[in-house]
Structures are given as C-alpha cells and as structure tokens.
PDB file of C-alpha atoms in Angstrom:
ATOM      1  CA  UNK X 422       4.425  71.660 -69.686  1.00 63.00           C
ATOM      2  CA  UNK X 423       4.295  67.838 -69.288  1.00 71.00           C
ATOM      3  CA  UNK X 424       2.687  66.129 -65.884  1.00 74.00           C
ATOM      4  CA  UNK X 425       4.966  63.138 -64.791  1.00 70.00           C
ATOM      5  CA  UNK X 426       2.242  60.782 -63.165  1.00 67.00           C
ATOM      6  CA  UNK X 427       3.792  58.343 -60.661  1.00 60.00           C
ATOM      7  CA  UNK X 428       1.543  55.160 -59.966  1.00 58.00           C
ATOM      8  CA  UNK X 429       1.764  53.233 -56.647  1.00 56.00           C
ATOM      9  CA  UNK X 430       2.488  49.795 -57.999  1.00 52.00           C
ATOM     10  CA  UNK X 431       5.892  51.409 -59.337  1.00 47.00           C
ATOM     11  CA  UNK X 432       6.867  50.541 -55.878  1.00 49.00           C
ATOM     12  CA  UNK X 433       5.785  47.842 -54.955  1.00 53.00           C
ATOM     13  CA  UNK X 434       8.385  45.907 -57.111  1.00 59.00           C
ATOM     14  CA  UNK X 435       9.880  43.140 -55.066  1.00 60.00           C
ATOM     15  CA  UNK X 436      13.551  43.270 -55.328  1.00 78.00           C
ATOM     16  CA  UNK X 437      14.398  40.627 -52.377  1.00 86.00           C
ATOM     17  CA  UNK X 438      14.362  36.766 -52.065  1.00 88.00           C
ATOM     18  CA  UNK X 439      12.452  35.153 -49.092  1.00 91.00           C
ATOM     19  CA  UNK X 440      13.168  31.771 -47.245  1.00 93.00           C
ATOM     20  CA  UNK X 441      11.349  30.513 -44.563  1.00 94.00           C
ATOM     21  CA  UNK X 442      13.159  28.376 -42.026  1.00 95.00           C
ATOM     22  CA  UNK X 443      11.355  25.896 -39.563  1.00 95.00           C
ATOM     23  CA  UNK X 444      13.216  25.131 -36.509  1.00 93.00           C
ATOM     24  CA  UNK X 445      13.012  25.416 -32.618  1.00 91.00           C
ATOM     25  CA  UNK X 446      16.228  27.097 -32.103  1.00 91.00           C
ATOM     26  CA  UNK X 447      16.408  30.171 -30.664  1.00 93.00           C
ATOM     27  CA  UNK X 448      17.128  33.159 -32.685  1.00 91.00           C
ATOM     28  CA  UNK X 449      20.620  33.729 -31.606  1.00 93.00           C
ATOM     29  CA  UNK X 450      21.535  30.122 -31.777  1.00 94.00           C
ATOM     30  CA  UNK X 451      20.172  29.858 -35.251  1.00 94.00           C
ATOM     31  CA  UNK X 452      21.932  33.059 -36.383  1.00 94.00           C
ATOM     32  CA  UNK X 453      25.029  30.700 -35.029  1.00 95.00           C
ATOM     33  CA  UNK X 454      24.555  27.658 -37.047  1.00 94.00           C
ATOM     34  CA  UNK X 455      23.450  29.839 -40.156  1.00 94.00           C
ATOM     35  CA  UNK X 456      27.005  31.967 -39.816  1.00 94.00           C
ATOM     36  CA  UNK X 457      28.620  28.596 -39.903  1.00 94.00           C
ATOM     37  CA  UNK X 458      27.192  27.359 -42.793  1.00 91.00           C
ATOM     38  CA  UNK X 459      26.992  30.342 -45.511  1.00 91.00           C
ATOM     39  CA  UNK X 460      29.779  32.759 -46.145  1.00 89.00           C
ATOM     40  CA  UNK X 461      27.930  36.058 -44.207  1.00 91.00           C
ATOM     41  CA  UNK X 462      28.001  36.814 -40.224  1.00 93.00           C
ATOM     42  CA  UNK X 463      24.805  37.795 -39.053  1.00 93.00           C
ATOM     43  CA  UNK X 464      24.327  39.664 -35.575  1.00 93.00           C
ATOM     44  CA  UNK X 465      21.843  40.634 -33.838  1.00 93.00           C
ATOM     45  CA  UNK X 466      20.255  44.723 -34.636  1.00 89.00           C
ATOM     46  CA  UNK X 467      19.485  46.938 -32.150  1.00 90.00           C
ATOM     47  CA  UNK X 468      16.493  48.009 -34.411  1.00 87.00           C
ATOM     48  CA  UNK X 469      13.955  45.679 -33.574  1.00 83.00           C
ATOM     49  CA  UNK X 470      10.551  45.458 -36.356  1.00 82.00           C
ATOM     50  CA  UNK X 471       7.030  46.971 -34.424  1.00 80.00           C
ATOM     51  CA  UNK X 472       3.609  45.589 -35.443  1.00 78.00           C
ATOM     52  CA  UNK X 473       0.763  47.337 -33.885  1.00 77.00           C
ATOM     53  CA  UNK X 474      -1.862  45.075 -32.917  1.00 74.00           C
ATOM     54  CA  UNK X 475      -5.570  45.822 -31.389  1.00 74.00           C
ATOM     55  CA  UNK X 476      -4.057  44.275 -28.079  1.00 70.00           C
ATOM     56  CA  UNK X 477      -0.897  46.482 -28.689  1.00 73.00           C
ATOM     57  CA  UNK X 478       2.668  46.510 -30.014  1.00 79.00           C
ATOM     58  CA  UNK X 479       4.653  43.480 -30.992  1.00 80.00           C
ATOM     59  CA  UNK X 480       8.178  43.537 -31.825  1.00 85.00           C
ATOM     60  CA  UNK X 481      10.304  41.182 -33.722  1.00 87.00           C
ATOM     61  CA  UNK X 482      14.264  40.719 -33.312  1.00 89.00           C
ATOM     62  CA  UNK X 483      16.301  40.489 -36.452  1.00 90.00           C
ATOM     63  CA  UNK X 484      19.764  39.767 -37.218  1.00 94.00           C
ATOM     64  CA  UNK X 485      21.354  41.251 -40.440  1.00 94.00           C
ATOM     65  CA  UNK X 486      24.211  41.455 -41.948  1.00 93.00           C
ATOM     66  CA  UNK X 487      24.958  43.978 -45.121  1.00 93.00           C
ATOM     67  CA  UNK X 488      27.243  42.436 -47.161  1.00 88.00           C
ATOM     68  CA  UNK X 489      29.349  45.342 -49.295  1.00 88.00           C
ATOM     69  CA  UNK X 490      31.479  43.328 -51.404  1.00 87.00           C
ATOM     70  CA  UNK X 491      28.313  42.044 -53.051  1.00 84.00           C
ATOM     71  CA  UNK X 492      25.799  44.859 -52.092  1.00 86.00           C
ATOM     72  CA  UNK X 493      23.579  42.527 -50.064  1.00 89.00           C
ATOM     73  CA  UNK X 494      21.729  42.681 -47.183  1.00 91.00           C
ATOM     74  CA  UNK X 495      20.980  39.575 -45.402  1.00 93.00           C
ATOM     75  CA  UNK X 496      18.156  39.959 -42.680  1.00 93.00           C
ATOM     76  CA  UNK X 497      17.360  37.001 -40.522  1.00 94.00           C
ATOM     77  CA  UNK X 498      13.726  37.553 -39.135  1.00 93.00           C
ATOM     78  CA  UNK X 499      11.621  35.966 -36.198  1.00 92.00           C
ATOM     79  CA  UNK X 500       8.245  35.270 -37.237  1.00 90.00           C
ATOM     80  CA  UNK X 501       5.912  34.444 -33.963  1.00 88.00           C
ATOM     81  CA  UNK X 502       6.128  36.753 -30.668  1.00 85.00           C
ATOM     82  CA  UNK X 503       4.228  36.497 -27.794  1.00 80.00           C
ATOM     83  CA  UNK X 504       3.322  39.380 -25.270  1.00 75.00           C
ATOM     84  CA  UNK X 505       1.377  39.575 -22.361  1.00 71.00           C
ATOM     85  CA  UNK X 506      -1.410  42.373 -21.918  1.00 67.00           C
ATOM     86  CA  UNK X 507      -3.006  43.008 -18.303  1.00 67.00           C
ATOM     87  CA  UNK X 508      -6.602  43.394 -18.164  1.00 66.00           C
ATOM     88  CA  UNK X 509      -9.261  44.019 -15.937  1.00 63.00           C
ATOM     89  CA  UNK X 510     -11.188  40.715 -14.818  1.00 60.00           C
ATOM     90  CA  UNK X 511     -15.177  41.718 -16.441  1.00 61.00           C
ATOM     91  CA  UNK X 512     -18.068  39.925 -15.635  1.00 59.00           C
ATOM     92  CA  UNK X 513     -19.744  38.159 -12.228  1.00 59.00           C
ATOM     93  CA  UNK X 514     -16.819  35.869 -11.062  1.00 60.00           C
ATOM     94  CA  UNK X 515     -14.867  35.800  -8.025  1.00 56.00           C
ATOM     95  CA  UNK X 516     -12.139  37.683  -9.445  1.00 56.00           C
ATOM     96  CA  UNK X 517     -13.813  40.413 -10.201  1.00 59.00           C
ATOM     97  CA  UNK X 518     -11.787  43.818 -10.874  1.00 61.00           C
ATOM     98  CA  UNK X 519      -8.348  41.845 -10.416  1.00 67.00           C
ATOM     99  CA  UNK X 520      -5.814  42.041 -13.091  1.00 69.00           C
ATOM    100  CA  UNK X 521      -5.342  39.461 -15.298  1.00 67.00           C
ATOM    101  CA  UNK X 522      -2.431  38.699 -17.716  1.00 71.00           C
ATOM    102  CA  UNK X 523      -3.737  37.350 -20.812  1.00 73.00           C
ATOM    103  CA  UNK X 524      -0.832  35.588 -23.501  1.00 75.00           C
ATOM    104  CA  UNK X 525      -1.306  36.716 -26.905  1.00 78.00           C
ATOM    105  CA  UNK X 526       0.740  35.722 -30.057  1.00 84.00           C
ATOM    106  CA  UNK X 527       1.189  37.867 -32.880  1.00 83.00           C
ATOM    107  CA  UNK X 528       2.884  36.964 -36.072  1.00 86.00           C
ATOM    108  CA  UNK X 529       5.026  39.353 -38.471  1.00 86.00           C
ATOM    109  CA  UNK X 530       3.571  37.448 -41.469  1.00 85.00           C
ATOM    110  CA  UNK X 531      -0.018  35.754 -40.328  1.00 83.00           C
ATOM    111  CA  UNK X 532      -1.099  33.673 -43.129  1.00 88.00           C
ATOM    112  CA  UNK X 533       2.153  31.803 -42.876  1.00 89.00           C
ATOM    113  CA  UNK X 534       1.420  30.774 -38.697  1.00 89.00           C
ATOM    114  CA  UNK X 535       3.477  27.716 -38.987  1.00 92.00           C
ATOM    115  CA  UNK X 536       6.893  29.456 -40.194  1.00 92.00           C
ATOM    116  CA  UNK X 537       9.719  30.335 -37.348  1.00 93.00           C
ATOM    117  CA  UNK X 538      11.621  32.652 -38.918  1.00 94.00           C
ATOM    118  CA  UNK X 539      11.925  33.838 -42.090  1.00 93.00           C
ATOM    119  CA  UNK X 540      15.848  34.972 -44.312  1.00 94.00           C
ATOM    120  CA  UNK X 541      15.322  38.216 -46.697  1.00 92.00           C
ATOM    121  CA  UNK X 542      18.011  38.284 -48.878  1.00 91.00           C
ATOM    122  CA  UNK X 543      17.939  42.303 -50.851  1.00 89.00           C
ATOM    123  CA  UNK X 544      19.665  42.684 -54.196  1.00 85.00           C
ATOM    124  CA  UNK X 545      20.752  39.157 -55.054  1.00 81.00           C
ATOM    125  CA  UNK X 546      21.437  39.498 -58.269  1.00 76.00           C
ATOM    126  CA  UNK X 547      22.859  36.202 -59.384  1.00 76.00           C
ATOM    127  CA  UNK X 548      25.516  35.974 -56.456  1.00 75.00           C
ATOM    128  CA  UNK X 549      23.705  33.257 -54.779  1.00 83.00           C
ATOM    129  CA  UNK X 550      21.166  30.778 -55.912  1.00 87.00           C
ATOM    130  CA  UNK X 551      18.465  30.055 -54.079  1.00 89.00           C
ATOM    131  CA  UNK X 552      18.881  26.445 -54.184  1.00 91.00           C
ATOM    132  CA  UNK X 553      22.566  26.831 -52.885  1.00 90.00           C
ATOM    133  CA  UNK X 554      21.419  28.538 -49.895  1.00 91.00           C
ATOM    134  CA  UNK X 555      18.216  26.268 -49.420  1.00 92.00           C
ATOM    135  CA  UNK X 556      20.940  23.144 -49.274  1.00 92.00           C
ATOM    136  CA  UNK X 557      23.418  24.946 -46.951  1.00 92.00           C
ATOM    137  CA  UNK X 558      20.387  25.887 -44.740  1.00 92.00           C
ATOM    138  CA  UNK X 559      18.808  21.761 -44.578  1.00 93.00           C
ATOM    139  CA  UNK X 560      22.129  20.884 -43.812  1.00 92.00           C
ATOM    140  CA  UNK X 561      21.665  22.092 -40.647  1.00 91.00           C
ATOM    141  CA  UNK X 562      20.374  19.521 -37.888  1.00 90.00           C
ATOM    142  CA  UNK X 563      17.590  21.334 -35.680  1.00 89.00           C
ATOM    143  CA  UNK X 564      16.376  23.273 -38.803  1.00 92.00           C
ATOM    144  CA  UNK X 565      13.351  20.579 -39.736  1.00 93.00           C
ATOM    145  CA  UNK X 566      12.600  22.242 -43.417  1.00 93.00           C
ATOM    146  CA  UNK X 567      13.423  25.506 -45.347  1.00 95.00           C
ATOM    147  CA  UNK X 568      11.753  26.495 -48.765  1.00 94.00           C
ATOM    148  CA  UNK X 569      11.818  29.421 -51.144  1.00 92.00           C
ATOM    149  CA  UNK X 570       8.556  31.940 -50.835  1.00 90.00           C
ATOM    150  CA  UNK X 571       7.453  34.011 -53.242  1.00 87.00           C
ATOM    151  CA  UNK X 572       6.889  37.554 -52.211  1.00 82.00           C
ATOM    152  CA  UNK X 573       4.058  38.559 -54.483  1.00 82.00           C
ATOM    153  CA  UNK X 574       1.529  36.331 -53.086  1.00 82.00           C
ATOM    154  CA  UNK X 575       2.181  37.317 -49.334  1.00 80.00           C
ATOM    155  CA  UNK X 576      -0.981  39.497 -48.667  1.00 79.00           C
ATOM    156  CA  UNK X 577       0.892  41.249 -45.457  1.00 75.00           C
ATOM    157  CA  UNK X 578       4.398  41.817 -47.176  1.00 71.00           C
ATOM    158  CA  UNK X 579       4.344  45.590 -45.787  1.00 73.00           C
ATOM    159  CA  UNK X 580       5.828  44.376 -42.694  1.00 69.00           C
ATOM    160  CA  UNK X 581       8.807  42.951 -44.614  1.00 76.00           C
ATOM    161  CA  UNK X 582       9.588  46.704 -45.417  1.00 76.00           C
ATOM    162  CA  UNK X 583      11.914  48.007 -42.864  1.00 67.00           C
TER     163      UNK X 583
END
C-alpha cells in the first residue's frame, strides 16, 4: 500500500496580490473613493479579523467584495487599531489602586507600522494588472502613495488568512 505524505509548505502557496495604500481617510470613506475608481463595490463585512495580543484582542474592519464574473475576491483591510485596556495603578503614587486606561496600538501586519490599510486581491489571474490598479488607486487625492507587496517576505502573513 502506498503512504501519500503531505508537507506543510504545500500550503503555504500564495495565490493573492497585496497593495498597501497610505492615506488618512477613514475606512469607509476610502472604500468610497476606491468604488469610484475601479470597476468592484466594496462594503463593509460584518466579519471583522481578531488578533490576540498579550494586552488582549484587536480587531480589524474589512470591506470585500467577491467578484463572480471573474472569481475574485477583493478585501480592503485596515492595518493599525487602537484599544484601550484598564489596569490597576501599581507602585507608590497617589493613584494607587485606581484604574487606569492605558492606549495601545496593535497592527494586523507589524513589520509594515507605517502602512494604513492594505487591498488583497485572491485569484487574479491575469484580469487585472497590478500596475492598472496601482494607477487607478494614486489617482486618488487623499491616498499619499500605494505600492505592490510581495507576500512571501511578510514574516506575519498568517493574519492575511481569513
């Protein structure tokens, strides 16, 4: 009888093209100007992306929209969040044992801090160029730059599975 041996890099393929966008819009306003400018209509999920932290749970909105003509799924994701813990005050201060609310900003992607928001496009198989969308996307005035990113060398691309 013959053992079928499945190795773990057999999925790990990338199969997805990743932009990242820098801008100060908010999500939803983005989304907007995005719509306007390529031929998809994103809208905002209900599903939201989790990342567990030590100080607790982020989550991430995303807009998407799935695209059947072509088979594509276009996912428009936020990539800095910031969430508030409350602590207990430690140490010999006059606030001692009050609560305190301490900001804390968590990234979906951390090595890349400075990107807002990032556009996974899934099975683009020579529909769109990157290039095309890259121009339709600097086209837009608030957006300040957009490039191409290559998935492979993103050491936290796990939490670009969802």
């Amino acid at each position: 009888m013959a053992v079928l041996k499945l190795h773990i890099d057999e999925f790990d393929e990338v199969d997805y093209d990743l932009i990242a966008i820098h801008s100060a819009l908010e999500d939803y306003r983005l989304a907007y100007f995005i719509n306007q400018k390529l031929p998809i209509i994103l809208s905002k999920s209900k599903d939201e992306i989790g990342v567990t932290t030590k100080e607790g749970e982020a989550f991430f909105s995303k807009f998407i929209f799935e695209d059947l003509n072509n088979d594509m799924l276009w996912t428009l994701i936020q990539n800095k969040n910031e969430f508030t813990v409350r602590k207990k005050s430690t140490g010999q201060n006059l606030f001692l044992n009050t609560d305190v609310e301490i900001a804390t900003k968590v990234y979906l992607l951390s090595e890349l801090k400075k990107v807002d928001y990032f556009l996974k496009i899934e099975n683009n198989t020579n529909t769109f160029t990157l290039e095309e969308i890259i121009k339709e996307l600097k086209s837009i005035d608030r957006i300040s730059t957009v490039y191409a990113i290559v998935p492979q060398k993103i050491k936290s691309k796990n939490n670009l599975i969802f």
